[in-house]
mmCIF file of C-alpha atoms in Angstrom:
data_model
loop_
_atom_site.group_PDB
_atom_site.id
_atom_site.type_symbol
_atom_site.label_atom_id
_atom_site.label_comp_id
_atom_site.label_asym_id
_atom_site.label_seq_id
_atom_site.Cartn_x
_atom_site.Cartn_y
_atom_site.Cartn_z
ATOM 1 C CA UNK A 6 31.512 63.905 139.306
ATOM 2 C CA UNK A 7 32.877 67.344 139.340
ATOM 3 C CA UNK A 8 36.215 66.267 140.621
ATOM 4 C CA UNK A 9 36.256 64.502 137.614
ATOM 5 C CA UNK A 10 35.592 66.756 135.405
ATOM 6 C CA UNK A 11 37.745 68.841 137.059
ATOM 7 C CA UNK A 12 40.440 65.964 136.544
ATOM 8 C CA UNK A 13 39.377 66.079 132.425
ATOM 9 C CA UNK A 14 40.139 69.569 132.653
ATOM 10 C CA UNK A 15 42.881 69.517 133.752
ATOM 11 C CA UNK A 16 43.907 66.758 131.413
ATOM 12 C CA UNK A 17 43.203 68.957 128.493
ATOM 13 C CA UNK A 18 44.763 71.834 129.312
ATOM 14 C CA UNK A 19 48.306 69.868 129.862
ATOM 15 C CA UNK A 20 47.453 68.092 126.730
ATOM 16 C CA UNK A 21 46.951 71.662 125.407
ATOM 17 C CA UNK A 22 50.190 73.552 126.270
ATOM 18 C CA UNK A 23 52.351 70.589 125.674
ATOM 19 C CA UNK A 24 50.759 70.729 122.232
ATOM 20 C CA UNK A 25 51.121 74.524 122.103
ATOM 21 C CA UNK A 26 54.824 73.762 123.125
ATOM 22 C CA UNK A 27 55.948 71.105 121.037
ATOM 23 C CA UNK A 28 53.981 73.641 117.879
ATOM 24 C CA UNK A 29 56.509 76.807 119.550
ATOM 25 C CA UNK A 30 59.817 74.685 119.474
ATOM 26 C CA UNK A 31 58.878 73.258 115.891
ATOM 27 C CA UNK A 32 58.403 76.676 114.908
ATOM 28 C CA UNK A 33 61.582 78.115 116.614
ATOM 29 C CA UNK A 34 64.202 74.644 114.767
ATOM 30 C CA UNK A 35 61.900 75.956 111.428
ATOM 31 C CA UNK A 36 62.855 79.654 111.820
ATOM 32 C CA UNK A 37 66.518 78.508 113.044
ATOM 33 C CA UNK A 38 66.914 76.197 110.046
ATOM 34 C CA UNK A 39 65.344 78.545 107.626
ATOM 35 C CA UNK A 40 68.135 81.327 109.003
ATOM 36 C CA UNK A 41 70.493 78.687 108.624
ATOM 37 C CA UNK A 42 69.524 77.516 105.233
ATOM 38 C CA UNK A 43 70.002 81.197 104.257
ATOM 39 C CA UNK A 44 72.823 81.940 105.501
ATOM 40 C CA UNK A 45 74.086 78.910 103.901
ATOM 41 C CA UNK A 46 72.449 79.701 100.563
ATOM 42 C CA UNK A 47 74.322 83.296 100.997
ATOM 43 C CA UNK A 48 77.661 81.949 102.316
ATOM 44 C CA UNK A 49 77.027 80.287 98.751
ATOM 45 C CA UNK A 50 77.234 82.895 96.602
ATOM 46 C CA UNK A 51 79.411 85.110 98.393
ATOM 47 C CA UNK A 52 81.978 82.279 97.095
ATOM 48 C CA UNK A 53 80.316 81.742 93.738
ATOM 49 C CA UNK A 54 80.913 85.843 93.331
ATOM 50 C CA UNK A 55 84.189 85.706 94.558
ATOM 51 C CA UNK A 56 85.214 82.968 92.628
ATOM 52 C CA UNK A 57 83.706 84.723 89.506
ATOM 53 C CA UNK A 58 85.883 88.172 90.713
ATOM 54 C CA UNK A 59 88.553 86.214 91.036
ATOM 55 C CA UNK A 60 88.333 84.731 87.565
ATOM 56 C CA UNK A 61 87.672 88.116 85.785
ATOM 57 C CA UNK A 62 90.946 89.316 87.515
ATOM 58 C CA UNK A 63 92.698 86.021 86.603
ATOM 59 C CA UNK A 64 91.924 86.723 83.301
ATOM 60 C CA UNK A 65 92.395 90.663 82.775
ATOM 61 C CA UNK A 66 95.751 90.100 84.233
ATOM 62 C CA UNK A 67 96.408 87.118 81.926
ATOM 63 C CA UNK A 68 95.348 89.226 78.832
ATOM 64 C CA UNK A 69 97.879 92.178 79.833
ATOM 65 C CA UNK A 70 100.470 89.951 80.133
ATOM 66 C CA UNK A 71 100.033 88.467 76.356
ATOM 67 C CA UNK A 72 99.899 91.950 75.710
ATOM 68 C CA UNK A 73 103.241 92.855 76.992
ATOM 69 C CA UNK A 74 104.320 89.463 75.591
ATOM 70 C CA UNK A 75 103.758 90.545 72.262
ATOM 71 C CA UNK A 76 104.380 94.677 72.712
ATOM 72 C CA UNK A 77 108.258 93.542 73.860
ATOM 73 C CA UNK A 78 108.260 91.076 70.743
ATOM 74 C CA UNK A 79 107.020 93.609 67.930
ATOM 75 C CA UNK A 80 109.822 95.913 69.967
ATOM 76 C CA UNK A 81 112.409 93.728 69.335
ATOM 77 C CA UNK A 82 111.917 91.989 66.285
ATOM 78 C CA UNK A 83 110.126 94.858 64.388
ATOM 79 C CA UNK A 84 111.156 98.004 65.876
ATOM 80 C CA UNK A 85 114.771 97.253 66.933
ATOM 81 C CA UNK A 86 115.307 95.470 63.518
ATOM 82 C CA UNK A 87 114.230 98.380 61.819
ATOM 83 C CA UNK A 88 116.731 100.704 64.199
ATOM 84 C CA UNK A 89 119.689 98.369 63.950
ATOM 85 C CA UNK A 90 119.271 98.104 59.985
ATOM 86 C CA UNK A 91 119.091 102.003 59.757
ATOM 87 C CA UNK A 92 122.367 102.478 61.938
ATOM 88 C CA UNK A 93 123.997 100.301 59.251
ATOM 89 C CA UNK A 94 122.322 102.359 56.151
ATOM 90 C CA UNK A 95 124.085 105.360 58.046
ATOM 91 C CA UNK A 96 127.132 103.768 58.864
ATOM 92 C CA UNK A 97 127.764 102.586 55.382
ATOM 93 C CA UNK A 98 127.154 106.952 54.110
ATOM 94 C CA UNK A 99 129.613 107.318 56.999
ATOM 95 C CA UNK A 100 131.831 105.566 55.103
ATOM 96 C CA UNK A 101 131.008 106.706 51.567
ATOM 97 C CA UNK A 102 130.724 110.693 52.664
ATOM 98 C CA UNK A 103 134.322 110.002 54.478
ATOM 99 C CA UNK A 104 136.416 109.301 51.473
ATOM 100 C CA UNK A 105 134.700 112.686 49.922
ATOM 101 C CA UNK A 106 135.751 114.782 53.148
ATOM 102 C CA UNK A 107 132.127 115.919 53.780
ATOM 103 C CA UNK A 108 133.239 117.115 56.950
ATOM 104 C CA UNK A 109 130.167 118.276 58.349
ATOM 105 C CA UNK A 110 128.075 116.160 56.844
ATOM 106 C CA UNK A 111 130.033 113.096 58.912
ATOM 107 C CA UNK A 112 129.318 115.044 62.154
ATOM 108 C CA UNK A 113 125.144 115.233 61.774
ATOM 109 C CA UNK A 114 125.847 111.112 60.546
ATOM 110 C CA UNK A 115 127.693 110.533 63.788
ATOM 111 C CA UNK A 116 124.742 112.607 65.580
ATOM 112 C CA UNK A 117 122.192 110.891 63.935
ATOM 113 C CA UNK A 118 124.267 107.451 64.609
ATOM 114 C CA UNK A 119 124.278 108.156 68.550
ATOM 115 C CA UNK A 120 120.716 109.334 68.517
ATOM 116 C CA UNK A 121 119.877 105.573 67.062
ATOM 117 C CA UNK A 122 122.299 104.216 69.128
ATOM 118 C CA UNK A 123 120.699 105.287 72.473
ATOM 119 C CA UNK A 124 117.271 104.665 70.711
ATOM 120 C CA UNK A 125 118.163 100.915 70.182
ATOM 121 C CA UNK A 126 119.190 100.556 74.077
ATOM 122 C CA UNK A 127 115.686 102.158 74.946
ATOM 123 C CA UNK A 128 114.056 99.802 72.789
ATOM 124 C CA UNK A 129 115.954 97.065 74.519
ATOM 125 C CA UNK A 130 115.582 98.390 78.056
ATOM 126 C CA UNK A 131 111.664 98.504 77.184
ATOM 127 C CA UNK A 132 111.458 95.159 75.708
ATOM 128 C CA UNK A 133 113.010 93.442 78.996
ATOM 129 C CA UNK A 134 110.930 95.377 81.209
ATOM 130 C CA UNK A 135 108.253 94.278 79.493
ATOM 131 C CA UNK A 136 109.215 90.479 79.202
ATOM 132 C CA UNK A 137 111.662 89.895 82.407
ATOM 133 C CA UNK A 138 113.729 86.996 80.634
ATOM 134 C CA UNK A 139 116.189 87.193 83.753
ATOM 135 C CA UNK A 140 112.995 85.384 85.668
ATOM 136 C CA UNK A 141 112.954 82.633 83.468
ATOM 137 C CA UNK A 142 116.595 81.927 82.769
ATOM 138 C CA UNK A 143 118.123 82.559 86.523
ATOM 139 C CA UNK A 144 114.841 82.893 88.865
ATOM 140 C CA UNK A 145 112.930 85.475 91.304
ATOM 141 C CA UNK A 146 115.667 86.613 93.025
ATOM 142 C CA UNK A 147 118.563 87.394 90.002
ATOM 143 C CA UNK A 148 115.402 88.798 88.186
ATOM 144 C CA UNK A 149 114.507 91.498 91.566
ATOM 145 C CA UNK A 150 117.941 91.907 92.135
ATOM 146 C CA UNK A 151 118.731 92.893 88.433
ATOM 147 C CA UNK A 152 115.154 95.295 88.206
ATOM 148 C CA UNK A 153 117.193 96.892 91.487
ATOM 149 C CA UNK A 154 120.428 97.683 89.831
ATOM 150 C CA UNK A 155 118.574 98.646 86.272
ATOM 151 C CA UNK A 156 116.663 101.638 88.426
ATOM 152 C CA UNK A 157 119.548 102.507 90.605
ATOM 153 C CA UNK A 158 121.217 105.939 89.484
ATOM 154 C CA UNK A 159 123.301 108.626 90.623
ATOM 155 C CA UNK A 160 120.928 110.380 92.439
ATOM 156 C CA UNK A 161 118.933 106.952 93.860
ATOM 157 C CA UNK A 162 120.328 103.596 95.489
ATOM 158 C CA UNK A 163 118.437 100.646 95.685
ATOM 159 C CA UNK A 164 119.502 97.669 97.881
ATOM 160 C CA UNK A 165 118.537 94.506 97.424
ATOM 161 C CA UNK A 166 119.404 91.332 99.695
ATOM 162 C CA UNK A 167 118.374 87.568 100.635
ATOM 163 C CA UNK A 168 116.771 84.730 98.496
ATOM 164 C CA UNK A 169 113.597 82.979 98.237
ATOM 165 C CA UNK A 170 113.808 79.408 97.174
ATOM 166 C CA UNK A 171 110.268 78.820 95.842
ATOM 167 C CA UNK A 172 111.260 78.152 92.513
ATOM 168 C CA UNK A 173 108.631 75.009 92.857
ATOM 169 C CA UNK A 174 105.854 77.420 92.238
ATOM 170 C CA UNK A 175 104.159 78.316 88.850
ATOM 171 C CA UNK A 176 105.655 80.617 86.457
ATOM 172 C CA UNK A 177 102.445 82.587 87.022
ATOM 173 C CA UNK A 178 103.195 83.385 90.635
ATOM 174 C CA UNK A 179 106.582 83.691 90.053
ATOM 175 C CA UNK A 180 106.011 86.698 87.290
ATOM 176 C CA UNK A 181 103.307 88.128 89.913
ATOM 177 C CA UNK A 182 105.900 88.387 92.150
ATOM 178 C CA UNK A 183 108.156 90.542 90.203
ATOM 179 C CA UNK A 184 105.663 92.924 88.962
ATOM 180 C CA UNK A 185 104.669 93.288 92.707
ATOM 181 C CA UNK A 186 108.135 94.311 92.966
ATOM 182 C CA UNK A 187 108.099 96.352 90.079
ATOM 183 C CA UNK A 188 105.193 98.096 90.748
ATOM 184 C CA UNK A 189 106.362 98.987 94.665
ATOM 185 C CA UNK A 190 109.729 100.192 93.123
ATOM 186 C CA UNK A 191 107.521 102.653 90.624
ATOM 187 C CA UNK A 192 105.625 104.009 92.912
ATOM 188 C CA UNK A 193 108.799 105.045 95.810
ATOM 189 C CA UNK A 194 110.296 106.603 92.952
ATOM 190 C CA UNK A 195 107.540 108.010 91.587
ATOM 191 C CA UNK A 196 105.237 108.975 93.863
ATOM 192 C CA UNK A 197 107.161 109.082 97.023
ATOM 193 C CA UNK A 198 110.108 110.656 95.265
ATOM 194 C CA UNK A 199 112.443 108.444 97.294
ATOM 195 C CA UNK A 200 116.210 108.240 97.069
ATOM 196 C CA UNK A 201 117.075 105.489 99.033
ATOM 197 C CA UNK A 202 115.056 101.598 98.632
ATOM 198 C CA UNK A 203 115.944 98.517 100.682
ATOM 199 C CA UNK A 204 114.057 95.735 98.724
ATOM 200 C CA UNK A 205 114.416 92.471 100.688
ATOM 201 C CA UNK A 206 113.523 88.970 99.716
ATOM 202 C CA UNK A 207 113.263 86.115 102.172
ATOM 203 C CA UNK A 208 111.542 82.876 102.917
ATOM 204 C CA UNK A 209 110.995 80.915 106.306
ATOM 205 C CA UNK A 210 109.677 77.744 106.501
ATOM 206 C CA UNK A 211 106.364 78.658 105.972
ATOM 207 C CA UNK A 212 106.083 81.959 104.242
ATOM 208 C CA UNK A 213 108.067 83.563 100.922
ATOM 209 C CA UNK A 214 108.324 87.310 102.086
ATOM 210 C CA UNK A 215 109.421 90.566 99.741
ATOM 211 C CA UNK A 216 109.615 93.433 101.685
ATOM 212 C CA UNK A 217 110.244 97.355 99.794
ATOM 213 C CA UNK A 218 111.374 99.807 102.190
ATOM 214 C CA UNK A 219 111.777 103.645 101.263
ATOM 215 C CA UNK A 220 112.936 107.160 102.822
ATOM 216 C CA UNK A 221 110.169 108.668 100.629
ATOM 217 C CA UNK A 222 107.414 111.092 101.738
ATOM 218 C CA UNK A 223 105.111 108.350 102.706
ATOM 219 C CA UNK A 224 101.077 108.402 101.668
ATOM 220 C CA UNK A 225 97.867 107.327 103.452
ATOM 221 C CA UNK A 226 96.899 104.063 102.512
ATOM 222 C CA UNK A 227 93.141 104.418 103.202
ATOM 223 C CA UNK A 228 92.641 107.889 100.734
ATOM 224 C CA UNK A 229 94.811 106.178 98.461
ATOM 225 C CA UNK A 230 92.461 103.092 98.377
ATOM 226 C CA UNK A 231 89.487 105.424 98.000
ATOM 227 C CA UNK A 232 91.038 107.214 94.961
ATOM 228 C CA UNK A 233 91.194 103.924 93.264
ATOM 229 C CA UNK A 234 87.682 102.368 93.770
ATOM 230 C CA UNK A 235 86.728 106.164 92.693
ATOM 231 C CA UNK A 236 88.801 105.348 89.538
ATOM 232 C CA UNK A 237 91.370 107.883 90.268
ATOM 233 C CA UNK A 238 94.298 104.970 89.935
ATOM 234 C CA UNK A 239 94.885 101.982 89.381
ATOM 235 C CA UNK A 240 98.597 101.251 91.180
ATOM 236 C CA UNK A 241 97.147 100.170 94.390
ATOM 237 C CA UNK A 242 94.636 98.319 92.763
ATOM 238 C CA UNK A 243 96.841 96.311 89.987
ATOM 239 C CA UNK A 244 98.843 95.478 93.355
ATOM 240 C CA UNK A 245 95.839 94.423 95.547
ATOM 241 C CA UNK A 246 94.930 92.399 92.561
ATOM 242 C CA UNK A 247 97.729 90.475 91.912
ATOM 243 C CA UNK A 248 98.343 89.570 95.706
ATOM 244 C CA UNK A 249 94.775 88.370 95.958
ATOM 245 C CA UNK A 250 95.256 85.857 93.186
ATOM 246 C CA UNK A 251 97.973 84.399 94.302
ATOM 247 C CA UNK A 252 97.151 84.498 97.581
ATOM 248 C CA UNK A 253 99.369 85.990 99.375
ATOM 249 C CA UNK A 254 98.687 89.458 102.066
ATOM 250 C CA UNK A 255 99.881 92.931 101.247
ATOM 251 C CA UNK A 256 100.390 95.260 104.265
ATOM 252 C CA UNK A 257 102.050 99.187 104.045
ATOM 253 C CA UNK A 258 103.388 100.294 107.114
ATOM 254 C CA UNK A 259 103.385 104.250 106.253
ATOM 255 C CA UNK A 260 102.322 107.595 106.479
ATOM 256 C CA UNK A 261 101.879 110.919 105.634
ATOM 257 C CA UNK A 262 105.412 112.701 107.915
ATOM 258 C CA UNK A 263 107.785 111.865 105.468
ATOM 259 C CA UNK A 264 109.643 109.092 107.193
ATOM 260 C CA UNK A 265 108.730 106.581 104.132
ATOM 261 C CA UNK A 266 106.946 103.575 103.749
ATOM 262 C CA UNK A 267 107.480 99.640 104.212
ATOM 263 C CA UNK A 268 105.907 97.527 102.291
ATOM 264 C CA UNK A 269 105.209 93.909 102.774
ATOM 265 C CA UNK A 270 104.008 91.093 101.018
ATOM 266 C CA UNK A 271 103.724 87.623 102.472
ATOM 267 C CA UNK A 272 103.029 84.199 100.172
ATOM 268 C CA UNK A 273 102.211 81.048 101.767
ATOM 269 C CA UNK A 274 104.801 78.019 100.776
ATOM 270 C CA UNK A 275 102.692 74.496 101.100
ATOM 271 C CA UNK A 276 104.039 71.992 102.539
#
């Protein structure tokens, strides 16, 4: 009798733990799932709030582009109408004060006339700066190469070599592109007070790659990208930006010993 109660004991307590088992590994897949289940519901709107970042940015850069869009138009229809019609006003008391011999008068016209005359080249310089018409009539390359030889001068050279045949990709990358370059080329003349850029501009069979090289002072990327988030500038930022929405990596090789900076920016071509 007591063996077999000893038996029923025994009975129970195996029935027991395996209970008290089976309850610990439901508990441990409920915990695990749960984690996992929140982790997925995070993963989740990490990509909701990047997608909604990435939107914001797709549309702030959008909206300065109209605005440059319509800046160089006013400039060129407006302003550089009015400029062109006033050279002719003057040209025609040119004209008019010449046959009375108003000898000095004709030299503060001519002034005046050269003064309007480099005022209507700014206007136009300004205009296609704004609106790059070389991208859209010849492509990325003619369009980098001719931004090159507009900021070349005396006292700064700027190389520019290669191709990138990507062509295939939407106007909207294409103009990102450029004002990548455009902005890199600012800032080594600007801020790094370079005199001497190699801007090159090649493609492989996977990747589209513009790379700026300068023999400026150089800069540290990481206070740099501090001084922006603390709304200190917005170069890096503008540049960061437009990488990240077409999705392509930025990397700066620099530093702070004067021996310049290479920068690097590498786009994805599909397949």
């Amino acid at each position: 009798m007591a063996m077999e109660n000893s038996d029923s004991l025994a009975f129970f307590v195996s029935i027991a733990t395996a209970g008290m088992l089976l309850l610990a590994i439901a508990i441990v897949f409920f915990v695990v799932f749960y984690q996992k289940k929140l982790l997925s519901q995070e993963l989740d709107l990490q990509k909701i709030e990047a997608a909604y970042q990435k939107r914001l940015l797709e549309a702030s850069i959008t909206s300065q582009e109209s605005e440059r869009k319509r800046i160089a138009a006013d400039l060129h229809d407006e302003v550089g109408a009015l400029l062109s019609a006033t050279k002719l006003n003057l040209s025609l008391l040119h004209r008019s004060l010449g046959h009375e011999g108003q000898t000095e008068n004709i030299t503060s016209l001519d002034n005046a006339k050269t003064t309007i005359d480099e005022a209507i080249h700014s206007v136009r310089r300004i205009s296609k700066d704004l609106l790059p018409s070389t991208l859209a009539q010849y492509g990325l390359s003619e369009a980098i190469k001719d931004l090159c030889t507009k900021l070349s001068s005396p006292g700064l050279s700027i190389e520019f070599s290669g191709a990138c045949s990507i062509e295939e990709f939407p106007e909207s990358t294409l103009l990102a592109l450029y004002r990548i370059a455009q902005e890199l080329l600012n800032n080594a003349i600007k801020h790094a007070e370079a005199h001497h850029i190699v801007v090159t501009l090649k493609h492989s069979e996977h990747y589209c790659i513009l790379i700026v090289e300068d023999n400026g002072k150089g800069f540290d990327y990481t206070m740099t990208r501090s001084a922006y988030k603390a709304g200190k500038g917005m170069g890096l930022f503008n540049l960061e930006s437009r990488t990240v929405l077409i999705g392509a990596k930025l990397d700066f090789s620099s530093g702070s010993d004067g021996k310049g900076t290479i920068a690097r920016v590498s786009l994805a071509i599909s397949a």
